[in-house]
CSV table of C-alpha atoms in Angstrom, one decimal:
chain,number,residue,atom,x,y,z
A,33,UNK,CA,9.7,-1.4,-13.1
A,34,UNK,CA,6.1,-2.4,-12.6
A,35,UNK,CA,4.0,-1.7,-9.5
A,36,UNK,CA,0.6,-2.2,-8.0
A,37,UNK,CA,-1.0,-0.1,-5.2
A,38,UNK,CA,1.7,1.1,-2.7
A,39,UNK,CA,4.2,-0.6,-5.0
A,40,UNK,CA,3.2,1.8,-7.7
A,41,UNK,CA,4.1,4.7,-5.5
A,42,UNK,CA,7.4,3.4,-4.3
A,43,UNK,CA,8.2,2.2,-7.9
A,44,UNK,CA,7.4,5.7,-9.3
A,45,UNK,CA,9.8,7.3,-6.8
A,46,UNK,CA,12.5,4.8,-7.8
A,47,UNK,CA,11.9,5.2,-11.6
A,48,UNK,CA,12.0,9.0,-11.2
A,49,UNK,CA,15.3,8.8,-9.3
A,50,UNK,CA,13.8,10.3,-6.1
A,51,UNK,CA,13.6,7.2,-3.9
A,52,UNK,CA,16.1,8.4,-1.3
A,53,UNK,CA,14.4,11.8,-1.0
A,54,UNK,CA,11.0,10.1,-0.8
A,55,UNK,CA,12.2,7.7,1.9
A,56,UNK,CA,13.6,10.6,4.0
A,57,UNK,CA,10.3,12.4,3.8
A,58,UNK,CA,8.1,9.5,4.7
A,59,UNK,CA,10.4,8.6,7.7
A,60,UNK,CA,9.6,12.0,9.1
A,61,UNK,CA,5.8,11.4,9.2
A,62,UNK,CA,4.1,10.9,12.6
A,63,UNK,CA,0.6,9.7,13.4
A,64,UNK,CA,-0.8,13.2,13.4
A,65,UNK,CA,0.8,14.1,10.1
A,66,UNK,CA,-0.9,11.1,8.5
A,67,UNK,CA,-4.3,12.2,10.0
A,68,UNK,CA,-3.9,15.7,8.6
A,69,UNK,CA,-3.4,14.2,5.1
A,70,UNK,CA,-6.8,12.5,5.3
A,71,UNK,CA,-9.4,14.8,3.5
A,72,UNK,CA,-12.6,13.0,4.3
A,73,UNK,CA,-15.0,12.4,1.4
A,74,UNK,CA,-18.6,11.2,1.4
A,75,UNK,CA,-18.9,9.6,-2.1
A,76,UNK,CA,-16.9,6.8,-3.6
A,77,UNK,CA,-14.6,6.4,-0.7
A,78,UNK,CA,-13.8,7.8,2.8
A,79,UNK,CA,-10.7,9.7,1.7
A,80,UNK,CA,-10.5,12.0,-1.3
A,81,UNK,CA,-6.7,11.8,-1.4
A,82,UNK,CA,-6.0,15.3,-2.8
A,83,UNK,CA,-3.8,16.4,0.2
A,84,UNK,CA,-1.9,13.1,0.2
A,85,UNK,CA,-1.1,13.2,-3.5
A,86,UNK,CA,-0.3,16.9,-3.4
A,87,UNK,CA,2.5,15.9,-1.0
A,88,UNK,CA,3.5,12.9,-3.1
A,89,UNK,CA,3.7,15.3,-6.1
A,90,UNK,CA,6.0,17.6,-4.1
A,91,UNK,CA,8.3,14.6,-3.4
A,92,UNK,CA,8.3,13.0,-6.9
A,93,UNK,CA,7.3,15.9,-9.1
A,94,UNK,CA,4.9,16.2,-12.0
A,95,UNK,CA,6.3,13.7,-14.5
A,96,UNK,CA,5.1,11.7,-17.4
A,97,UNK,CA,6.0,8.1,-18.1
A,98,UNK,CA,7.9,9.2,-21.2
A,99,UNK,CA,10.3,11.2,-19.0
A,100,UNK,CA,11.5,8.1,-17.1
A,101,UNK,CA,14.8,6.4,-17.8
A,102,UNK,CA,13.3,2.9,-17.8
A,103,UNK,CA,10.2,1.0,-19.0
A,104,UNK,CA,7.6,1.5,-16.3
A,105,UNK,CA,3.9,0.5,-15.7
A,106,UNK,CA,1.2,0.5,-13.1
A,107,UNK,CA,-1.7,-1.8,-12.6
A,108,UNK,CA,-5.3,-0.6,-11.8
A,109,UNK,CA,-8.7,-2.2,-11.9
A,110,UNK,CA,-11.7,-1.1,-14.0
A,111,UNK,CA,-14.5,-0.7,-11.4
A,112,UNK,CA,-17.2,-1.3,-14.0
A,113,UNK,CA,-15.9,-4.5,-15.6
A,114,UNK,CA,-13.2,-5.8,-13.2
A,115,UNK,CA,-10.7,-5.8,-16.0
A,116,UNK,CA,-7.0,-5.4,-15.2
A,117,UNK,CA,-5.8,-2.1,-16.7
A,118,UNK,CA,-2.1,-1.4,-17.5
A,119,UNK,CA,-1.2,2.3,-17.2
A,120,UNK,CA,2.0,3.2,-19.2
A,121,UNK,CA,1.5,6.7,-20.5
A,122,UNK,CA,0.5,10.2,-19.4
A,123,UNK,CA,0.8,11.5,-15.8
A,124,UNK,CA,2.9,9.3,-13.5
A,125,UNK,CA,1.1,10.5,-10.3
A,126,UNK,CA,-2.3,10.1,-11.8
A,127,UNK,CA,-1.5,6.4,-12.6
A,128,UNK,CA,-0.2,5.9,-9.1
A,129,UNK,CA,-3.3,7.5,-7.7
A,130,UNK,CA,-5.5,5.1,-9.7
A,131,UNK,CA,-3.4,2.1,-8.7
A,132,UNK,CA,-3.7,3.1,-5.0
A,133,UNK,CA,-7.4,3.7,-4.9
A,134,UNK,CA,-8.4,1.0,-2.5
A,135,UNK,CA,-12.2,0.6,-2.7
A,136,UNK,CA,-14.1,2.1,0.2
A,137,UNK,CA,-11.0,4.0,1.4
A,138,UNK,CA,-9.9,6.2,-1.5
A,139,UNK,CA,-12.3,7.6,-4.2
A,140,UNK,CA,-11.9,6.1,-7.6
A,141,UNK,CA,-9.9,7.8,-10.4
A,142,UNK,CA,-11.6,8.7,-13.7
A,143,UNK,CA,-9.2,8.1,-16.6
A,144,UNK,CA,-10.0,7.5,-20.3
A,145,UNK,CA,-13.7,7.0,-19.6
A,146,UNK,CA,-13.1,4.4,-16.9
A,147,UNK,CA,-13.4,4.5,-13.1
A,148,UNK,CA,-10.2,3.0,-11.8
A,149,UNK,CA,-9.4,1.5,-8.4
A,150,UNK,CA,-6.6,-0.5,-6.7
A,151,UNK,CA,-4.8,-2.8,-9.0
A,152,UNK,CA,-4.2,-5.2,-6.1
A,153,UNK,CA,-7.8,-6.5,-6.7
A,154,UNK,CA,-6.6,-8.3,-9.8
A,155,UNK,CA,-2.8,-8.4,-9.9
A,156,UNK,CA,-1.1,-7.5,-6.6
A,157,UNK,CA,2.4,-8.6,-7.7
A,158,UNK,CA,2.6,-7.7,-11.4
A,159,UNK,CA,5.2,-10.3,-12.6
A,160,UNK,CA,3.2,-10.8,-15.9
A,161,UNK,CA,3.4,-7.1,-16.7
A,162,UNK,CA,7.2,-7.1,-16.2
A,163,UNK,CA,7.5,-10.0,-18.6
A,164,UNK,CA,5.3,-8.3,-21.2
A,165,UNK,CA,7.6,-5.3,-21.0
A,166,UNK,CA,10.6,-7.5,-21.8
A,167,UNK,CA,12.1,-8.4,-18.5
A,168,UNK,CA,14.2,-11.6,-18.7
A,169,UNK,CA,14.6,-11.9,-14.9
A,170,UNK,CA,11.9,-10.6,-12.5
A,171,UNK,CA,12.7,-9.7,-8.9
A,172,UNK,CA,9.3,-9.3,-7.2
A,173,UNK,CA,8.4,-7.8,-3.8
A,174,UNK,CA,5.4,-9.4,-2.2
A,175,UNK,CA,4.1,-7.3,0.7
A,176,UNK,CA,1.3,-9.7,1.4
A,177,UNK,CA,3.5,-12.7,2.0
A,178,UNK,CA,3.2,-12.5,5.8
A,179,UNK,CA,0.9,-9.5,6.2
A,180,UNK,CA,-2.1,-11.4,7.5
A,181,UNK,CA,-2.3,-12.0,11.3
A,182,UNK,CA,-2.9,-8.4,12.6
A,183,UNK,CA,-6.0,-9.6,14.5
A,184,UNK,CA,-4.8,-13.0,15.3
A,185,UNK,CA,-4.6,-12.1,19.0
A,186,UNK,CA,-8.4,-11.7,19.1
A,187,UNK,CA,-9.0,-15.4,18.8
A,188,UNK,CA,-10.8,-16.4,22.0
A,189,UNK,CA,-9.5,-13.4,23.9
A,190,UNK,CA,-12.2,-10.8,23.3
A,191,UNK,CA,-14.3,-10.2,26.5
A,192,UNK,CA,-18.0,-10.6,26.3
A,193,UNK,CA,-19.9,-7.5,25.4
A,194,UNK,CA,-16.9,-5.9,23.8
A,195,UNK,CA,-17.9,-2.9,21.5
A,196,UNK,CA,-15.3,-1.9,19.0
A,197,UNK,CA,-14.8,1.8,18.6
A,198,UNK,CA,-16.0,3.0,15.3
A,199,UNK,CA,-13.7,4.6,12.7
A,200,UNK,CA,-15.3,7.9,13.5
A,201,UNK,CA,-14.6,7.4,17.2
A,202,UNK,CA,-11.0,6.8,16.5
A,203,UNK,CA,-10.7,9.7,14.1
A,204,UNK,CA,-12.3,12.0,16.7
A,205,UNK,CA,-9.9,10.9,19.4
A,206,UNK,CA,-6.9,11.5,17.1
A,207,UNK,CA,-8.2,15.0,16.3
A,208,UNK,CA,-8.5,15.7,20.0
A,209,UNK,CA,-5.0,14.3,20.5
A,210,UNK,CA,-6.2,11.5,22.7
A,211,UNK,CA,-3.7,8.7,22.5
A,212,UNK,CA,-5.0,5.2,22.2
A,213,UNK,CA,-2.6,2.9,24.2
A,214,UNK,CA,-1.2,-0.3,22.7
A,215,UNK,CA,-2.9,-2.3,25.4
A,216,UNK,CA,-6.3,-0.7,24.5
A,217,UNK,CA,-5.7,-1.4,20.8
A,218,UNK,CA,-5.0,-5.0,21.7
A,219,UNK,CA,-8.3,-5.2,23.6
A,220,UNK,CA,-10.4,-3.6,20.9
A,221,UNK,CA,-11.9,-5.6,18.1
A,222,UNK,CA,-11.4,-4.3,14.6
A,223,UNK,CA,-13.5,-1.3,13.5
A,224,UNK,CA,-15.7,-1.6,10.5
A,225,UNK,CA,-13.1,0.0,8.3
A,226,UNK,CA,-10.3,-2.2,9.6
A,227,UNK,CA,-12.4,-5.3,9.0
A,228,UNK,CA,-13.1,-4.2,5.4
A,229,UNK,CA,-9.4,-3.4,4.7
A,230,UNK,CA,-8.2,-6.6,6.3
A,231,UNK,CA,-10.8,-8.5,4.2
A,232,UNK,CA,-9.3,-6.8,1.1
A,233,UNK,CA,-5.8,-7.8,2.3
A,234,UNK,CA,-7.0,-11.5,2.5
A,235,UNK,CA,-8.3,-11.3,-1.0
A,236,UNK,CA,-5.2,-9.8,-2.4
A,237,UNK,CA,-3.0,-12.4,-0.7
A,238,UNK,CA,-5.0,-15.2,-2.2
A,239,UNK,CA,-5.0,-13.6,-5.7
A,240,UNK,CA,-1.2,-13.0,-5.5
A,241,UNK,CA,-0.5,-16.6,-4.5
A,242,UNK,CA,-2.7,-17.9,-7.3
A,243,UNK,CA,-1.1,-15.7,-9.9
A,244,UNK,CA,2.5,-16.3,-8.7
A,245,UNK,CA,1.9,-20.1,-8.8
A,246,UNK,CA,1.2,-19.8,-12.5
A,247,UNK,CA,3.8,-17.1,-13.3
A,248,UNK,CA,6.5,-17.1,-10.6
A,249,UNK,CA,9.2,-14.5,-10.3
A,250,UNK,CA,12.9,-15.6,-10.5
A,251,UNK,CA,13.5,-14.0,-7.1
A,252,UNK,CA,11.0,-13.2,-4.4
A,253,UNK,CA,11.6,-10.5,-1.7
A,254,UNK,CA,9.1,-11.1,1.1
A,255,UNK,CA,9.1,-8.6,4.0
A,256,UNK,CA,7.4,-9.7,7.2
A,257,UNK,CA,4.7,-7.1,7.9
A,258,UNK,CA,1.9,-8.9,9.8
A,259,UNK,CA,1.2,-6.0,12.2
A,260,UNK,CA,1.1,-3.1,9.6
A,261,UNK,CA,-2.2,-1.5,8.8
A,262,UNK,CA,-3.0,0.1,5.4
A,263,UNK,CA,-2.5,3.7,6.6
A,264,UNK,CA,0.5,3.1,8.9
A,265,UNK,CA,2.7,5.6,7.0
A,266,UNK,CA,4.0,6.9,10.3
A,267,UNK,CA,5.8,3.5,10.7
A,268,UNK,CA,7.7,3.9,7.5
A,269,UNK,CA,11.1,3.6,9.3
A,270,UNK,CA,10.2,0.1,10.6
A,271,UNK,CA,8.9,-1.0,7.2
A,272,UNK,CA,12.0,0.2,5.4
A,273,UNK,CA,14.3,-1.6,7.8
A,274,UNK,CA,12.3,-4.8,7.4
A,275,UNK,CA,12.5,-4.3,3.6
A,276,UNK,CA,16.3,-4.1,3.9
A,277,UNK,CA,16.3,-7.3,6.0
A,278,UNK,CA,14.1,-9.0,3.4
A,279,UNK,CA,16.5,-8.1,0.7
A,280,UNK,CA,19.3,-9.6,2.8
A,281,UNK,CA,17.4,-12.8,3.1
A,282,UNK,CA,17.1,-12.9,-0.7
A,283,UNK,CA,20.8,-12.2,-1.4
A,284,UNK,CA,21.8,-15.9,-1.9
A,285,UNK,CA,19.1,-16.4,-4.5
A,286,UNK,CA,20.0,-13.1,-6.2
A,287,UNK,CA,23.7,-14.1,-6.4
A,288,UNK,CA,22.8,-17.5,-7.8
A,289,UNK,CA,20.5,-15.9,-10.5
A,290,UNK,CA,23.2,-13.5,-11.4
A,291,UNK,CA,25.7,-16.3,-12.0
A,292,UNK,CA,23.4,-18.2,-14.4
């Protein structure tokens, strides 16, 4: 099992045998729960991530790679050199934290003298790592397959003089429990943070398509998630159901590969 970014977290839960418990927990999160997990930082990223990973630790437990029942690895990026870093030993949660550290959002992780950030910058769908670990058939999940398009409705529709609320404005409104209606969200242009994260999404989609063209998986599972934002953990139920639907769409290919 190899994973990058959020795939590293879900993969860690699976490899540790705690996927069902993890899914039950994340289905119970609402928007305010997610907000309470965001411990704001002022250096290296907007979110320190300590609260979030304390809860992840409670769900998965403090484990080392060596305790898992299968070969497992996570992908991160060396912030200083841009090199792809494979994490295969030591603390499982620390490796997940590094693989998830999206630049600008989460603070980088220091490990073995390196500052590590999101592995999606260099290898969003780590087919190559699976093959290096000995996989004969790779079943890959590409969350970026249809992720782009969240702001498609803004084309030609934004009224003149529109001022997008800042990330701080939105955070303040959530703290005050002031709901932002769906209609208002549709009218609002992306905030600075949303624009940055969507830009990173675009880059990761392009990198994934390029790498998969040269080293394709035998089977691709491609959930359709164009309206999901990076921190939409409170919508886990929707994402899980779409994941199940995506696996259903891939069943004919899975069955064909199992026969050969």
